[in-house]
Short mmCIF file of C-alpha atoms in Angstrom, two decimals:
data_model
loop_
_atom_site.label_atom_id
_atom_site.label_comp_id
_atom_site.label_asym_id
_atom_site.label_seq_id
_atom_site.Cartn_x
_atom_site.Cartn_y
_atom_site.Cartn_z
CA UNK L 1 -80.91 325.60 17.18
CA UNK L 2 -84.04 325.37 19.30
CA UNK L 3 -83.09 322.02 20.80
CA UNK L 4 -81.79 323.09 24.27
CA UNK L 5 -84.90 325.25 24.81
CA UNK L 6 -87.14 322.24 23.74
CA UNK L 7 -85.17 319.95 26.11
CA UNK L 8 -85.83 322.47 28.97
CA UNK L 9 -89.59 322.55 28.31
CA UNK L 10 -89.73 318.63 28.14
CA UNK L 11 -87.73 318.10 31.40
CA UNK L 12 -90.04 320.68 33.24
CA UNK L 13 -93.14 318.89 31.82
CA UNK L 14 -91.83 315.34 32.78
CA UNK L 15 -90.98 316.58 36.29
CA UNK L 16 -94.62 317.10 37.12
CA UNK L 17 -95.38 313.60 38.65
CA UNK L 18 -92.59 314.18 41.06
CA UNK L 19 -93.86 317.61 41.90
CA UNK L 20 -97.60 316.93 42.13
CA UNK L 21 -97.57 315.58 45.80
CA UNK L 22 -95.48 318.56 47.10
CA UNK L 23 -96.10 322.25 47.67
CA UNK L 24 -93.68 323.02 44.81
CA UNK L 25 -96.39 323.19 42.25
CA UNK L 26 -96.13 327.03 42.24
CA UNK L 27 -92.43 326.74 41.62
CA UNK L 28 -93.15 324.19 38.77
CA UNK L 29 -95.60 326.52 37.19
CA UNK L 30 -93.09 329.34 37.03
CA UNK L 31 -90.52 326.82 35.74
CA UNK L 32 -92.74 326.02 32.85
CA UNK L 33 -93.42 329.60 32.02
CA UNK L 34 -89.73 330.62 32.17
CA UNK L 35 -88.72 327.50 29.92
CA UNK L 36 -91.50 328.43 27.50
CA UNK L 37 -90.22 332.12 27.49
CA UNK L 38 -86.73 331.04 26.77
CA UNK L 39 -87.93 328.88 23.81
CA UNK L 40 -90.19 331.62 22.43
CA UNK L 41 -87.56 334.31 22.96
CA UNK L 42 -84.85 332.32 21.00
CA UNK L 43 -87.32 331.43 18.35
CA UNK L 44 -88.21 335.10 17.91
CA UNK L 45 -84.70 336.70 18.15
CA UNK L 46 -82.42 333.83 17.22
CA UNK L 47 -84.16 331.92 14.64
CA UNK L 48 -86.61 334.21 13.00
CA UNK L 49 -84.86 337.44 13.92
CA UNK L 50 -88.15 339.31 13.82
CA UNK L 51 -87.67 341.37 17.02
CA UNK L 52 -85.40 344.40 16.85
CA UNK L 53 -83.81 346.39 19.50
CA UNK L 54 -84.67 347.54 22.10
CA UNK L 55 -87.64 345.15 22.22
CA UNK L 56 -85.14 342.32 22.03
CA UNK L 57 -83.23 343.63 24.90
CA UNK L 58 -86.21 344.09 26.91
CA UNK L 59 -87.67 340.62 26.01
CA UNK L 60 -84.39 338.99 27.22
CA UNK L 61 -84.29 341.00 30.46
CA UNK L 62 -87.81 339.76 31.01
CA UNK L 63 -86.71 336.26 30.41
CA UNK L 64 -83.91 336.67 32.82
CA UNK L 65 -86.35 337.83 35.47
CA UNK L 66 -88.70 334.94 34.95
CA UNK L 67 -85.84 332.47 35.38
CA UNK L 68 -85.55 333.90 38.83
CA UNK L 69 -89.18 333.29 39.79
CA UNK L 70 -88.99 329.29 40.34
CA UNK L 71 -86.00 329.72 42.53
CA UNK L 72 -87.70 332.38 44.86
CA UNK L 73 -91.07 330.48 44.73
CA UNK L 74 -89.30 327.53 46.53
CA UNK L 75 -88.57 329.87 49.34
CA UNK L 76 -92.26 330.32 49.93
CA UNK L 77 -93.34 326.85 49.38
CA UNK L 78 -94.96 326.19 52.70
CA UNK L 79 -98.82 325.51 53.06
CA UNK L 80 -101.10 327.44 53.29
CA UNK L 81 -98.95 330.54 52.40
CA UNK L 82 -97.93 329.54 48.81
CA UNK L 83 -100.70 331.57 46.98
CA UNK L 84 -99.93 334.54 49.31
CA UNK L 85 -96.22 334.29 48.43
CA UNK L 86 -97.13 334.24 44.74
CA UNK L 87 -99.15 337.53 44.85
CA UNK L 88 -97.44 339.42 47.51
CA UNK L 89 -93.82 338.37 46.78
CA UNK L 90 -93.23 337.14 43.27
CA UNK L 91 -95.56 339.51 41.39
CA UNK L 92 -94.28 342.62 43.26
CA UNK L 93 -90.64 341.33 42.59
CA UNK L 94 -91.20 341.06 38.92
CA UNK L 95 -92.79 344.52 38.91
CA UNK L 96 -89.90 346.24 40.83
CA UNK L 97 -87.17 344.44 38.76
CA UNK L 98 -88.96 345.15 35.64
CA UNK L 99 -88.82 348.90 36.03
CA UNK L 100 -86.12 349.30 33.35
CA UNK L 101 -88.60 347.69 30.76
CA UNK L 102 -91.35 349.95 31.90
CA UNK L 103 -89.22 353.02 31.56
CA UNK L 104 -87.92 352.12 28.16
CA UNK L 105 -91.68 351.53 27.01
CA UNK L 106 -92.73 354.89 28.50
CA UNK L 107 -89.89 356.40 26.53
CA UNK L 108 -91.27 355.11 23.27
CA UNK L 109 -89.08 351.97 22.90
CA UNK L 110 -86.62 353.68 20.72
CA UNK L 111 -83.13 352.46 20.15
CA UNK L 112 -81.08 353.02 23.18
CA UNK L 113 -84.08 353.78 25.37
CA UNK L 114 -83.56 350.40 27.29
CA UNK L 115 -80.71 351.00 29.87
CA UNK L 116 -79.89 348.43 32.53
CA UNK L 117 -78.51 350.59 35.34
CA UNK L 118 -76.38 349.23 38.27
CA UNK L 119 -79.03 349.27 40.93
CA UNK L 120 -81.57 346.95 39.00
CA UNK L 121 -78.61 344.85 37.93
CA UNK L 122 -77.46 344.47 41.54
CA UNK L 123 -81.05 343.64 42.72
CA UNK L 124 -81.45 340.77 40.06
CA UNK L 125 -77.93 339.34 41.14
CA UNK L 126 -78.90 339.56 44.84
CA UNK L 127 -82.22 337.71 44.16
CA UNK L 128 -80.29 335.19 42.01
CA UNK L 129 -77.90 334.49 44.66
CA UNK L 130 -80.54 333.98 47.24
CA UNK L 131 -82.50 331.67 44.97
CA UNK L 132 -79.76 329.59 43.45
CA UNK L 133 -77.57 329.46 46.80
CA UNK L 134 -80.66 327.49 48.28
CA UNK L 135 -79.62 324.45 46.05
CA UNK L 136 -75.79 324.54 46.94
CA UNK L 137 -75.01 321.17 48.49
CA UNK L 138 -77.98 319.39 47.04
CA UNK L 139 -77.93 316.80 44.33
CA UNK L 140 -79.16 319.68 41.99
CA UNK L 141 -76.24 321.93 42.57
CA UNK L 142 -74.98 321.64 39.12
CA UNK L 143 -78.20 322.53 37.52
CA UNK L 144 -79.83 325.00 39.78
CA UNK L 145 -76.85 326.49 41.58
CA UNK L 146 -74.41 326.69 38.53
CA UNK L 147 -75.86 326.49 35.14
CA UNK L 148 -79.08 328.44 35.64
CA UNK L 149 -77.32 331.22 37.30
CA UNK L 150 -74.78 331.34 34.55
CA UNK L 151 -77.65 331.76 32.06
CA UNK L 152 -79.09 334.73 33.99
CA UNK L 153 -75.69 336.30 34.45
CA UNK L 154 -74.81 335.88 30.59
CA UNK L 155 -78.01 337.80 29.77
CA UNK L 156 -77.67 340.47 32.34
CA UNK L 157 -73.98 341.43 31.46
CA UNK L 158 -74.52 341.46 27.81
CA UNK L 159 -77.23 343.97 28.34
CA UNK L 160 -75.23 345.97 30.86
CA UNK L 161 -71.93 346.12 28.76
CA UNK L 162 -71.90 347.12 25.12
CA UNK L 163 -68.29 346.09 24.98
CA UNK L 164 -69.20 342.49 26.14
CA UNK L 165 -70.98 339.72 24.33
CA UNK L 166 -73.55 340.81 21.68
CA UNK L 167 -77.17 339.97 22.62
CA UNK L 168 -77.39 337.38 19.86
CA UNK L 169 -74.37 335.44 21.20
CA UNK L 170 -75.27 335.81 24.71
CA UNK L 171 -78.85 334.79 24.29
CA UNK L 172 -77.61 331.64 22.42
CA UNK L 173 -75.18 330.76 25.33
CA UNK L 174 -77.93 331.37 27.85
CA UNK L 175 -80.24 329.07 25.95
CA UNK L 176 -77.56 326.36 25.96
CA UNK L 177 -76.97 326.91 29.76
CA UNK L 178 -80.81 326.64 30.51
CA UNK L 179 -80.91 323.42 28.29
CA UNK L 180 -77.79 322.03 30.12
CA UNK L 181 -79.36 322.90 33.46
CA UNK L 182 -82.43 320.99 32.63
CA UNK L 183 -80.50 317.99 31.30
CA UNK L 184 -78.31 318.05 34.46
CA UNK L 185 -81.19 318.33 36.66
CA UNK L 186 -82.96 315.50 35.02
CA UNK L 187 -79.90 313.34 35.20
CA UNK L 188 -79.42 314.06 38.82
CA UNK L 189 -82.97 313.30 39.61
CA UNK L 190 -82.62 309.96 38.10
CA UNK L 191 -79.63 308.82 39.96
CA UNK L 192 -80.51 306.18 42.35
CA UNK L 193 -80.22 306.78 46.15
CA UNK L 194 -77.67 304.70 48.23
CA UNK L 195 -79.91 304.11 51.08
CA UNK L 196 -83.30 302.29 51.34
CA UNK L 197 -86.62 303.48 52.37
CA UNK L 198 -86.68 305.11 55.75
CA UNK L 199 -86.20 308.46 57.68
CA UNK L 200 -82.90 309.03 55.86
CA UNK L 201 -84.62 308.69 52.39
CA UNK L 202 -87.18 311.31 53.31
CA UNK L 203 -84.57 313.61 54.66
CA UNK L 204 -82.40 313.45 51.55
CA UNK L 205 -85.23 313.78 49.15
CA UNK L 206 -86.74 316.67 51.06
CA UNK L 207 -83.50 318.56 51.20
CA UNK L 208 -82.79 318.06 47.54
CA UNK L 209 -86.25 319.15 46.43
CA UNK L 210 -86.82 322.11 48.70
CA UNK L 211 -83.23 323.27 49.26
CA UNK L 212 -81.04 324.04 52.34
CA UNK L 213 -83.06 326.88 53.57
CA UNK L 214 -86.22 324.84 54.50
CA UNK L 215 -83.97 321.74 55.18
CA UNK L 216 -82.20 323.62 58.01
CA UNK L 217 -85.36 324.70 59.52
CA UNK L 218 -86.65 321.22 59.51
CA UNK L 219 -83.42 319.92 60.92
CA UNK L 220 -83.54 322.34 63.90
CA UNK L 221 -87.10 321.38 64.62
CA UNK L 222 -86.35 317.61 64.39
CA UNK L 223 -83.35 317.97 66.68
CA UNK L 224 -85.40 319.94 69.17
CA UNK L 225 -87.80 317.04 69.44
CA UNK L 226 -84.87 314.72 69.66
CA UNK L 227 -83.37 316.41 72.54
CA UNK L 228 -86.66 316.82 74.51
CA UNK L 229 -87.70 313.19 73.93
CA UNK L 230 -84.15 311.75 74.35
CA UNK L 231 -83.82 309.99 70.94
CA UNK L 232 -80.80 307.83 70.31
CA UNK L 233 -80.25 309.88 66.98
CA UNK L 234 -79.97 313.38 65.83
CA UNK L 235 -80.41 314.81 62.23
CA UNK L 236 -77.28 316.33 60.45
CA UNK L 237 -77.07 317.60 57.02
CA UNK L 238 -76.09 314.16 55.75
CA UNK L 239 -78.77 312.38 57.47
CA UNK L 240 -79.53 310.80 60.88
CA UNK L 241 -76.70 309.84 62.99
CA UNK L 242 -76.35 308.53 66.57
CA UNK L 243 -75.81 310.94 69.47
CA UNK L 244 -72.09 310.09 69.52
CA UNK L 245 -71.82 310.93 65.81
CA UNK L 246 -71.52 307.48 64.38
CA UNK L 247 -73.88 306.55 61.56
CA UNK L 248 -77.39 305.48 62.64
CA UNK L 249 -78.45 301.94 61.85
CA UNK L 250 -81.88 300.50 61.09
CA UNK L 251 -82.44 299.73 64.69
CA UNK L 252 -82.13 303.46 65.88
CA UNK L 253 -84.20 304.60 62.87
CA UNK L 254 -87.04 302.20 63.46
CA UNK L 255 -88.03 304.37 66.35
CA UNK L 256 -91.83 305.28 65.50
CA UNK L 257 -91.27 308.70 67.04
CA UNK L 258 -88.85 309.72 64.23
CA UNK L 259 -91.45 308.80 61.40
CA UNK L 260 -94.21 310.67 63.31
CA UNK L 261 -92.09 313.74 63.78
CA UNK L 262 -91.23 313.78 60.05
CA UNK L 263 -94.92 313.31 59.19
CA UNK L 264 -95.86 316.17 61.38
CA UNK L 265 -93.17 318.61 60.48
CA UNK L 266 -93.44 318.13 56.68
CA UNK L 267 -97.21 317.91 56.50
CA UNK L 268 -97.19 321.69 55.15
CA UNK L 269 -94.61 320.71 52.33
CA UNK L 270 -95.69 317.26 50.96
CA UNK L 271 -98.66 314.99 50.63
CA UNK L 272 -99.01 311.72 52.58
CA UNK L 273 -98.25 309.56 49.57
CA UNK L 274 -94.80 311.31 49.22
CA UNK L 275 -93.96 310.46 52.78
CA UNK L 276 -95.43 306.85 52.57
CA UNK L 277 -93.26 306.05 49.29
CA UNK L 278 -90.08 307.09 51.03
CA UNK L 279 -90.80 305.65 54.46
CA UNK L 280 -91.77 302.31 52.90
CA UNK L 281 -94.71 301.93 55.20
CA UNK L 282 -98.07 303.63 55.78
CA UNK L 283 -98.49 304.88 59.32
CA UNK L 284 -101.61 305.99 61.14
CA UNK L 285 -101.76 309.83 61.04
CA UNK L 286 -105.18 310.20 62.76
CA UNK L 287 -103.56 311.54 65.84
CA UNK L 288 -100.66 313.93 65.21
CA UNK L 289 -97.95 313.79 67.69
CA UNK L 290 -97.41 316.45 70.17
CA UNK L 291 -96.04 319.67 68.72
#
């Protein structure tokens, strides 16, 4: 069935309004390309059966590579370097990891010419762990940190081991994993937050959308400002707390310096309307706070 692949494409398209006011547009573009590639790959190999080996092997290896790109695009999602990240990191990454496909094509794409050796397999798995691990501990941990890596791993190990799953079965399982990842991500994104608008909401949404790598860097910068200016709160992984570790109340979080710091530090990641919607108020940004 093509249903799980169609679900993945639909979920990616429906995510655009949430992605538009952020610097994750590049990651969204790669997500759309990967989901369309999954749908096309399954249509050609699992439904129409019009692609024979080794082209089918090469096709699914390429799809596994594409599934990595949105994860790695997030790691470069800071303006103004997003475009540079695309051309100097993602495109070269595809070229390097795609060497087995190039080697098989140069050998004439004969049966048995596509061989997935251990070094490229290890390289893909390393990139997969880096990208998927960024979402461990976020509300998208099931979709991005579990189901999506499972899809890539199933494809890779079916290509690596002739004694394992056949490519037909593996690709079917991978498509279902991608569809399940998309559905789980859609459901996670629709779950309401416990808190109301304010700095905690900004932090939670930023951490979930951009992952723990960028979140950690922002948290360090916020806490540096907090120490310098002697705020009554500090930022932990779960949100803002008082200096003594107890939960921060609305009184502590109403300090305008907190909102100003978040606006200043997140300006390279999100647009002003993204922040205003989560802070619940529109503040004057004509004079950025001291850096």
